[in-house]
Amino acid sequence: MTRTKTIALSALGLAGFLIIWELVPGLGLVPATILPPPSALPGAFWGEVKNGVWLSSLTRSLSHYLAGLIIGCVLGVSLGIVTGLWVPLEATLAWVVRILRPIPGLAWVPFAILWFGIAPSAAIFIISTGVFWISYFAALGAVRSVDRDLIELADAFGFRRADQKLFKVILPAATPGILVGVRTALGQAWMAVVAAEIFGVPGLGQRMMQASNLLASDIVVVYMATMAAAYGAIDSIFVAVQSRLLRWKQ
Amino acid sequence: MIDLKNIGLTFARNGEQSEVLRGLDLFIPAGRFVAVLGPSGVGKSTLLRVIAGLLKPNTGSVALSTSPENAHLPVAMVFQDARLLPWRKVWANVAFGLEHSKLTTAERRAKAETALALVGLTGFSERFPHELSGGQRQRVALARALAVEPDILLMDEPFAALDAITREGLQDELARIHAATGKTIVFVTHSIDEAVHLADEVVVLAGKPARLAAAHVIDTPRPRRRNGDETAELVAQMRAQLGQTG
Ligand SMILES: Nc1ncnc2c1ncn2[C@@H]1O[C@H](COP(=O)(O)OP(=O)(O)O)[C@@H](O)[C@H]1O
Ligand SMILES: [Mg+2]
C-alpha cells in the first residue's frame, strides 16, 4: 500500500469514528449527557480555558508528574546501579524486593493518604513508587549486562578505580537500557497521576471527577483528551531526547 | 624491557583448577618486536594480560622498565576485537587513555589526530565506531594504543578477524610504526607467516600448562618481502613445531 493511500485510509477511519460518535447522541439514541457529541467539545474546552481551570489543572498535574518522576527515577536508577555493581547488596535486598515489588502502585493509596493527607505530596509519593521499581530494575539489568570486555578495556588503559570505571564505561554503556526503563516509567507515572488525583489531589484527574459528578460529560471528555495529548507530547519529547542521546547507535 | 620470571597462573572456576602457565621465563629487550605463536587456548592472551597487569600471576614476577614520564601507563593494549566505546566518536576513543593527564580537551584532540594520522585515518575523527569498517575500527584501536605513547605495545591477534588485503596493509603500517618509534612490541598471533614477516623474534608457546617451546630470531633484513625464500625453511620448521601441516 502506498503512503498516501495509508494516510487517506487512516483519515477516513477517523472521520467515520467522529461521524458515528456525533450521530449516536445526535439521533437521540442516547442522551448527550451520557455521550456528549464531538461538536460540543470545542465549546466546553473554551469554557474551561476561559475560566482558567484548564491551565491550572494541567500545570498542577504536570508538577506532580515531574516531581514524582524525578524522585522515582533518581532513587530507582541510583539504587539499581549500586545494586548492579555490588553483588552482596543485591543478595541483601533480594527478599525485601520480592515482598515489596508485587504491590501494585495504587495499593499504596491508603498509606499515601494516611501519611501525606489529600495533598500533592501524596500524589507524588504514589507516582514515584511506581517509577522507582521500573527504573530500579531497568538500571540493575542494564548495569549487569555491560560488556565485561569494555570494563577490561578501562582497566587496560589505567582506569582502575571503581568510580572511573563507572563514569568512563558502565554508565554510558548502561544508558540505553536505563532510558528504555524510564520511557516505560513515563507512561506508568502518567496513569498514577490521574489515579492519585481521582482520589482528590487537585489536577486534571480531580477536575475530571468534579465534572463527572456534575454530569458535565463534555468537560469530562475535554480532560480525557487533555490527558492523552499531554502524555503524547511528553512521550514525543522523551523519544526526541533519547534519540539525540543515543545517536551513536546504529 | 619486559622481564618475566617463573610466571605461573592457575584459573579457579567453580572449584575446578586450570593451570594455564607454569614456570615461564621471558626476557624482551627494549625496542624488540616479539611475536608469540601458539595454538588457540594455550594461554597467549593470558600471557599478555599478565604483562599488562590485568591478571596477577600466582607465582613469579613481572618487571617492566619504562621511561619515567610513562610511569602511569607504560603499556598499551590492542585487543583482537577493536573494543571501541560505541558512544564515543573516533577521536574520543583514541583520546581515551589520555584522560588521566592534565591535558586540555584541545590538546587531547590534537594528540588523537596525530595518532589517527599515523594509522592512516585522517579525517575520520567525527565518525562513530558503527560508521567504520572492521579494518578501520582496528586501526582506531591501534591509534588509541599509540596515542598514550607507551613504551610497550601489547597486541592480541589484532588482525586475525580481517580480510587478507586489509591485514597485509595493517601489517605494513605496524612495521613502519615500529621502525619509526622503536617501541617494544609483543604481538600474539596464530599465523606463522605474520609472525615471521613482522617480528625480530618469534616465541612459541605450547603444552598445558604452557611453556616456551621454542624461540627463533628472525634476522632477515627489512623491509621484508612476503613469503621470501630466506624464511621458507624457518616457517617449515615452526609448522612442524606447532604440528600444523600445509
Ligand atoms: N577468566 C578465565 N577464567 C577461567 N579460565 C580462563 C579464563 N581466561 C582464559 N581461561 C582459560 O585459559 C586458557 C588459555 O586461554 P587464552 O589465554 O585466552 O588462550 P589463547 O589466547 O592462547 O587462545 C584457556 O583454556 C581458557 O579457557
Ligand atoms: Mg587469545
mmCIF file of C-alpha atoms in Angstrom, chain A:
data_model
loop_
_atom_site.group_PDB
_atom_site.id
_atom_site.type_symbol
_atom_site.label_atom_id
_atom_site.label_comp_id
_atom_site.label_asym_id
_atom_site.label_seq_id
_atom_site.Cartn_x
_atom_site.Cartn_y
_atom_site.Cartn_z
ATOM 1 C CA MET A 1 0.000 0.000 0.000
ATOM 2 C CA THR A 2 1.322 3.471 -0.852
ATOM 3 C CA ARG A 3 1.938 6.084 1.783
ATOM 4 C CA THR A 4 -0.769 8.402 0.513
ATOM 5 C CA LYS A 5 -3.264 5.586 0.473
ATOM 6 C CA THR A 6 -2.402 4.638 4.041
ATOM 7 C CA ILE A 7 -2.835 8.214 5.197
ATOM 8 C CA ALA A 8 -6.099 8.565 3.282
ATOM 9 C CA LEU A 9 -7.499 5.408 4.878
ATOM 10 C CA SER A 10 -6.425 6.476 8.346
ATOM 11 C CA ALA A 11 -8.120 9.861 7.874
ATOM 12 C CA LEU A 12 -11.221 8.119 6.578
ATOM 13 C CA GLY A 13 -11.285 5.852 9.619
ATOM 14 C CA LEU A 14 -11.002 8.797 11.991
ATOM 15 C CA ALA A 15 -13.738 10.727 10.141
ATOM 16 C CA GLY A 16 -16.022 7.683 10.322
ATOM 17 C CA PHE A 17 -15.389 7.353 14.033
ATOM 18 C CA LEU A 18 -16.248 11.014 14.656
ATOM 19 C CA ILE A 19 -19.360 10.857 12.490
ATOM 20 C CA ILE A 20 -20.732 7.811 14.271
ATOM 21 C CA TRP A 21 -19.877 9.383 17.602
ATOM 22 C CA GLU A 22 -21.700 12.583 16.527
ATOM 23 C CA LEU A 23 -24.737 10.686 15.252
ATOM 24 C CA VAL A 24 -25.342 8.404 18.225
ATOM 25 C CA PRO A 25 -26.367 11.245 20.597
ATOM 26 C CA GLY A 26 -27.466 13.444 17.645
ATOM 27 C CA LEU A 27 -30.136 10.965 16.560
ATOM 28 C CA GLY A 28 -31.274 10.686 20.141
ATOM 29 C CA LEU A 29 -30.073 7.091 20.533
ATOM 30 C CA VAL A 30 -28.531 8.066 23.862
ATOM 31 C CA PRO A 31 -28.846 11.339 25.781
ATOM 32 C CA ALA A 32 -25.999 13.848 25.239
ATOM 33 C CA THR A 33 -25.250 13.813 28.988
ATOM 34 C CA ILE A 34 -24.261 10.151 28.684
ATOM 35 C CA LEU A 35 -22.301 10.558 25.468
ATOM 36 C CA PRO A 36 -21.517 14.166 24.552
ATOM 37 C CA PRO A 37 -21.119 14.647 20.760
ATOM 38 C CA PRO A 38 -17.688 15.810 19.496
ATOM 39 C CA SER A 39 -19.241 19.049 18.268
ATOM 40 C CA ALA A 40 -19.901 20.006 21.892
ATOM 41 C CA LEU A 41 -16.246 19.664 22.882
ATOM 42 C CA PRO A 42 -14.665 22.869 21.486
ATOM 43 C CA GLY A 43 -17.184 24.962 23.416
ATOM 44 C CA ALA A 44 -16.610 23.025 26.621
ATOM 45 C CA PHE A 45 -12.852 23.282 26.137
ATOM 46 C CA TRP A 46 -13.024 27.025 25.542
ATOM 47 C CA GLY A 47 -15.099 27.471 28.687
ATOM 48 C CA GLU A 48 -12.526 25.652 30.793
ATOM 49 C CA VAL A 49 -9.693 27.671 29.254
ATOM 50 C CA LYS A 50 -11.500 30.982 29.778
ATOM 51 C CA ASN A 51 -12.162 30.429 33.462
ATOM 52 C CA GLY A 52 -8.531 29.390 33.930
ATOM 53 C CA VAL A 53 -9.302 25.933 35.337
ATOM 54 C CA TRP A 54 -7.850 24.054 32.414
ATOM 55 C CA LEU A 55 -4.397 25.614 32.612
ATOM 56 C CA SER A 56 -4.156 25.428 36.395
ATOM 57 C CA SER A 57 -5.255 21.756 36.412
ATOM 58 C CA LEU A 58 -2.726 20.929 33.711
ATOM 59 C CA THR A 59 0.178 22.679 35.410
ATOM 60 C CA ARG A 60 -0.698 21.060 38.749
ATOM 61 C CA SER A 61 -0.806 17.609 37.202
ATOM 62 C CA LEU A 62 2.442 18.222 35.367
ATOM 63 C CA SER A 63 4.153 19.395 38.517
ATOM 64 C CA HIS A 64 3.064 16.263 40.449
ATOM 65 C CA TYR A 65 4.098 14.198 37.473
ATOM 66 C CA LEU A 66 7.540 15.707 37.105
ATOM 67 C CA ALA A 67 8.250 15.668 40.839
ATOM 68 C CA GLY A 68 7.199 12.010 41.153
ATOM 69 C CA LEU A 69 9.052 11.039 38.018
ATOM 70 C CA ILE A 70 12.269 12.732 39.045
ATOM 71 C CA ILE A 71 12.214 11.401 42.613
ATOM 72 C CA GLY A 72 11.328 7.865 41.473
ATOM 73 C CA CYS A 73 13.879 7.806 38.673
ATOM 74 C CA VAL A 74 16.736 9.278 40.671
ATOM 75 C CA LEU A 75 16.200 6.846 43.558
ATOM 76 C CA GLY A 76 15.448 3.850 41.324
ATOM 77 C CA VAL A 77 18.310 4.395 38.904
ATOM 78 C CA SER A 78 20.849 5.093 41.657
ATOM 79 C CA LEU A 79 19.859 2.098 43.740
ATOM 80 C CA GLY A 80 19.705 -0.049 40.592
ATOM 81 C CA ILE A 81 23.230 0.961 39.626
ATOM 82 C CA VAL A 82 24.678 0.394 43.092
ATOM 83 C CA THR A 83 22.930 -2.984 43.341
ATOM 84 C CA GLY A 84 24.120 -3.910 39.862
ATOM 85 C CA LEU A 85 27.704 -3.126 40.778
ATOM 86 C CA TRP A 86 27.777 -4.717 44.174
ATOM 87 C CA VAL A 87 26.558 -8.305 44.354
ATOM 88 C CA PRO A 88 26.289 -8.514 48.193
ATOM 89 C CA LEU A 89 23.762 -5.690 48.134
ATOM 90 C CA GLU A 90 21.614 -7.485 45.595
ATOM 91 C CA ALA A 91 21.566 -10.550 47.828
ATOM 92 C CA THR A 92 20.752 -8.390 50.852
ATOM 93 C CA LEU A 93 17.821 -6.747 49.104
ATOM 94 C CA ALA A 94 16.563 -9.817 47.268
ATOM 95 C CA TRP A 95 13.770 -10.816 49.656
ATOM 96 C CA VAL A 96 12.765 -7.282 50.557
ATOM 97 C CA VAL A 97 12.355 -6.569 46.843
ATOM 98 C CA ARG A 98 10.339 -9.738 46.415
ATOM 99 C CA ILE A 99 7.899 -8.648 49.085
ATOM 100 C CA LEU A 100 7.532 -5.001 48.095
ATOM 101 C CA ARG A 101 7.699 -5.197 44.340
ATOM 102 C CA PRO A 102 4.443 -7.062 43.603
ATOM 103 C CA ILE A 103 2.392 -4.428 45.459
ATOM 104 C CA PRO A 104 0.513 -2.521 42.740
ATOM 105 C CA GLY A 105 1.279 1.191 42.792
ATOM 106 C CA LEU A 106 -2.331 2.120 43.548
ATOM 107 C CA ALA A 107 -2.428 -0.174 46.569
ATOM 108 C CA TRP A 108 -0.257 2.472 48.218
ATOM 109 C CA VAL A 109 -3.115 4.977 48.083
ATOM 110 C CA PRO A 110 -4.401 4.297 51.644
ATOM 111 C CA PHE A 111 -0.962 4.817 53.119
ATOM 112 C CA ALA A 112 -0.290 7.804 50.895
ATOM 113 C CA ILE A 113 -3.421 9.440 52.315
ATOM 114 C CA LEU A 114 -2.559 8.374 55.855
ATOM 115 C CA TRP A 115 0.988 9.720 55.656
ATOM 116 C CA PHE A 116 0.539 12.780 53.493
ATOM 117 C CA GLY A 117 -3.211 13.545 53.546
ATOM 118 C CA ILE A 118 -5.058 14.549 50.398
ATOM 119 C CA ALA A 119 -2.117 16.658 49.237
ATOM 120 C CA PRO A 120 0.213 16.919 46.269
ATOM 121 C CA SER A 121 2.861 15.059 48.262
ATOM 122 C CA ALA A 122 0.522 12.024 48.385
ATOM 123 C CA ALA A 123 0.248 12.060 44.601
ATOM 124 C CA ILE A 124 3.999 12.458 44.271
ATOM 125 C CA PHE A 125 4.536 9.516 46.618
ATOM 126 C CA ILE A 126 2.248 7.217 44.612
ATOM 127 C CA ILE A 127 3.795 8.268 41.308
ATOM 128 C CA SER A 128 7.357 7.865 42.480
ATOM 129 C CA THR A 129 6.691 4.420 43.958
ATOM 130 C CA GLY A 130 5.694 3.051 40.558
ATOM 131 C CA VAL A 131 8.515 4.835 38.770
ATOM 132 C CA PHE A 132 11.006 3.627 41.335
ATOM 133 C CA TRP A 133 10.527 -0.063 40.611
ATOM 134 C CA ILE A 134 10.575 0.302 36.854
ATOM 135 C CA SER A 135 13.746 2.374 36.843
ATOM 136 C CA TYR A 136 15.358 0.234 39.538
ATOM 137 C CA PHE A 137 15.025 -2.959 37.525
ATOM 138 C CA ALA A 138 15.982 -1.243 34.273
ATOM 139 C CA ALA A 139 19.166 0.166 35.788
ATOM 140 C CA LEU A 140 20.042 -3.080 37.578
ATOM 141 C CA GLY A 141 19.654 -5.081 34.378
ATOM 142 C CA ALA A 142 21.483 -2.521 32.256
ATOM 143 C CA VAL A 143 24.462 -2.392 34.604
ATOM 144 C CA ARG A 144 24.572 -6.180 34.853
ATOM 145 C CA SER A 145 24.700 -6.590 31.116
ATOM 146 C CA VAL A 146 27.527 -4.134 30.457
ATOM 147 C CA ASP A 147 30.109 -5.909 28.312
ATOM 148 C CA ARG A 148 32.884 -7.222 30.603
ATOM 149 C CA ASP A 149 35.348 -6.603 27.798
ATOM 150 C CA LEU A 150 34.702 -2.866 27.951
ATOM 151 C CA ILE A 151 35.375 -2.896 31.678
ATOM 152 C CA GLU A 152 38.644 -4.725 30.991
ATOM 153 C CA LEU A 153 39.418 -2.044 28.423
ATOM 154 C CA ALA A 154 39.083 0.607 31.126
ATOM 155 C CA ASP A 155 41.492 -1.438 33.252
ATOM 156 C CA ALA A 156 43.935 -1.781 30.391
ATOM 157 C CA PHE A 157 44.002 1.976 29.902
ATOM 158 C CA GLY A 158 44.648 2.661 33.551
ATOM 159 C CA PHE A 159 41.151 3.351 34.860
ATOM 160 C CA ARG A 160 41.356 1.007 37.808
ATOM 161 C CA ARG A 161 39.183 2.761 40.378
ATOM 162 C CA ALA A 162 35.502 1.853 40.602
ATOM 163 C CA ASP A 163 34.353 5.440 40.081
ATOM 164 C CA GLN A 164 36.488 5.754 36.961
ATOM 165 C CA LYS A 165 35.013 2.585 35.518
ATOM 166 C CA LEU A 166 31.534 3.795 36.434
ATOM 167 C CA PHE A 167 31.802 7.115 34.631
ATOM 168 C CA LYS A 168 34.029 6.089 31.728
ATOM 169 C CA VAL A 169 32.319 2.835 30.788
ATOM 170 C CA ILE A 170 29.491 1.474 32.906
ATOM 171 C CA LEU A 171 27.137 4.467 32.898
ATOM 172 C CA PRO A 172 27.438 5.274 29.205
ATOM 173 C CA ALA A 173 27.089 1.600 28.308
ATOM 174 C CA ALA A 174 24.032 1.207 30.548
ATOM 175 C CA THR A 175 22.318 4.371 29.334
ATOM 176 C CA PRO A 176 20.267 2.790 26.527
ATOM 177 C CA GLY A 177 18.816 0.177 28.874
ATOM 178 C CA ILE A 178 18.089 2.749 31.568
ATOM 179 C CA LEU A 179 16.322 5.005 29.072
ATOM 180 C CA VAL A 180 14.071 2.154 27.943
ATOM 181 C CA GLY A 181 13.006 1.765 31.572
ATOM 182 C CA VAL A 182 12.473 5.490 32.003
ATOM 183 C CA ARG A 183 10.242 5.558 28.949
ATOM 184 C CA THR A 184 8.062 2.815 30.418
ATOM 185 C CA ALA A 185 8.032 4.793 33.650
ATOM 186 C CA LEU A 186 6.753 7.881 31.816
ATOM 187 C CA GLY A 187 3.558 6.040 30.911
ATOM 188 C CA GLN A 188 3.126 4.389 34.304
ATOM 189 C CA ALA A 189 3.630 7.688 36.066
ATOM 190 C CA TRP A 190 1.024 9.457 33.971
ATOM 191 C CA MET A 191 -1.535 6.804 34.847
ATOM 192 C CA ALA A 192 -0.604 7.203 38.509
ATOM 193 C CA VAL A 193 -1.073 10.985 38.310
ATOM 194 C CA VAL A 194 -4.621 10.573 37.095
ATOM 195 C CA ALA A 195 -5.368 7.891 39.652
ATOM 196 C CA ALA A 196 -3.982 9.919 42.557
ATOM 197 C CA GLU A 197 -5.952 12.960 41.504
ATOM 198 C CA ILE A 198 -9.159 10.988 41.218
ATOM 199 C CA PHE A 199 -8.760 10.494 44.959
ATOM 200 C CA GLY A 200 -8.892 14.250 45.345
ATOM 201 C CA VAL A 201 -5.455 15.755 44.842
ATOM 202 C CA PRO A 202 -6.015 18.859 42.670
ATOM 203 C CA GLY A 203 -5.204 18.442 38.984
ATOM 204 C CA LEU A 204 -6.642 17.071 35.753
ATOM 205 C CA GLY A 205 -7.998 13.912 37.366
ATOM 206 C CA GLN A 206 -9.740 15.786 40.131
ATOM 207 C CA ARG A 207 -11.290 18.292 37.736
ATOM 208 C CA MET A 208 -12.493 15.424 35.588
ATOM 209 C CA MET A 209 -14.171 13.783 38.583
ATOM 210 C CA GLN A 210 -15.818 17.083 39.584
ATOM 211 C CA ALA A 211 -17.225 17.463 36.081
ATOM 212 C CA SER A 212 -18.433 13.884 36.185
ATOM 213 C CA ASN A 213 -20.263 14.471 39.467
ATOM 214 C CA LEU A 214 -21.989 17.464 37.846
ATOM 215 C CA LEU A 215 -22.886 15.279 34.841
ATOM 216 C CA ALA A 216 -20.880 17.705 32.654
ATOM 217 C CA SER A 217 -19.745 14.848 30.494
ATOM 218 C CA ASP A 218 -18.471 17.123 27.711
ATOM 219 C CA ILE A 219 -15.955 18.552 30.192
ATOM 220 C CA VAL A 220 -15.018 15.007 31.222
ATOM 221 C CA VAL A 221 -14.143 14.264 27.600
ATOM 222 C CA VAL A 222 -12.158 17.507 27.354
ATOM 223 C CA TYR A 223 -9.979 16.336 30.250
ATOM 224 C CA MET A 224 -9.647 12.826 28.865
ATOM 225 C CA ALA A 225 -8.373 14.352 25.627
ATOM 226 C CA THR A 226 -6.063 16.682 27.555
ATOM 227 C CA MET A 227 -4.508 13.713 29.374
ATOM 228 C CA ALA A 228 -3.973 11.864 26.120
ATOM 229 C CA ALA A 229 -2.468 14.905 24.406
ATOM 230 C CA ALA A 230 -0.190 15.724 27.335
ATOM 231 C CA TYR A 231 1.088 12.174 27.503
ATOM 232 C CA GLY A 232 1.605 12.088 23.740
ATOM 233 C CA ALA A 233 3.619 15.301 23.926
ATOM 234 C CA ILE A 234 5.721 14.079 26.860
ATOM 235 C CA ASP A 235 6.484 10.799 25.146
ATOM 236 C CA SER A 236 7.440 12.519 21.878
ATOM 237 C CA ILE A 237 9.763 14.897 23.676
ATOM 238 C CA PHE A 238 11.337 11.980 25.505
ATOM 239 C CA VAL A 239 11.840 9.993 22.307
ATOM 240 C CA ALA A 240 13.486 13.026 20.681
ATOM 241 C CA VAL A 241 15.849 13.463 23.634
ATOM 242 C CA GLN A 242 16.524 9.716 23.702
ATOM 243 C CA SER A 243 17.465 9.501 20.054
ATOM 244 C CA ARG A 244 19.680 12.557 20.468
ATOM 245 C CA LEU A 245 21.450 10.886 23.410
ATOM 246 C CA LEU A 246 21.748 7.584 21.569
ATOM 247 C CA ARG A 247 22.733 8.908 18.168
ATOM 248 C CA TRP A 248 25.860 6.771 18.439
ATOM 249 C CA LYS A 249 23.743 3.648 17.927
ATOM 250 C CA GLN A 250 23.104 2.150 14.534
#
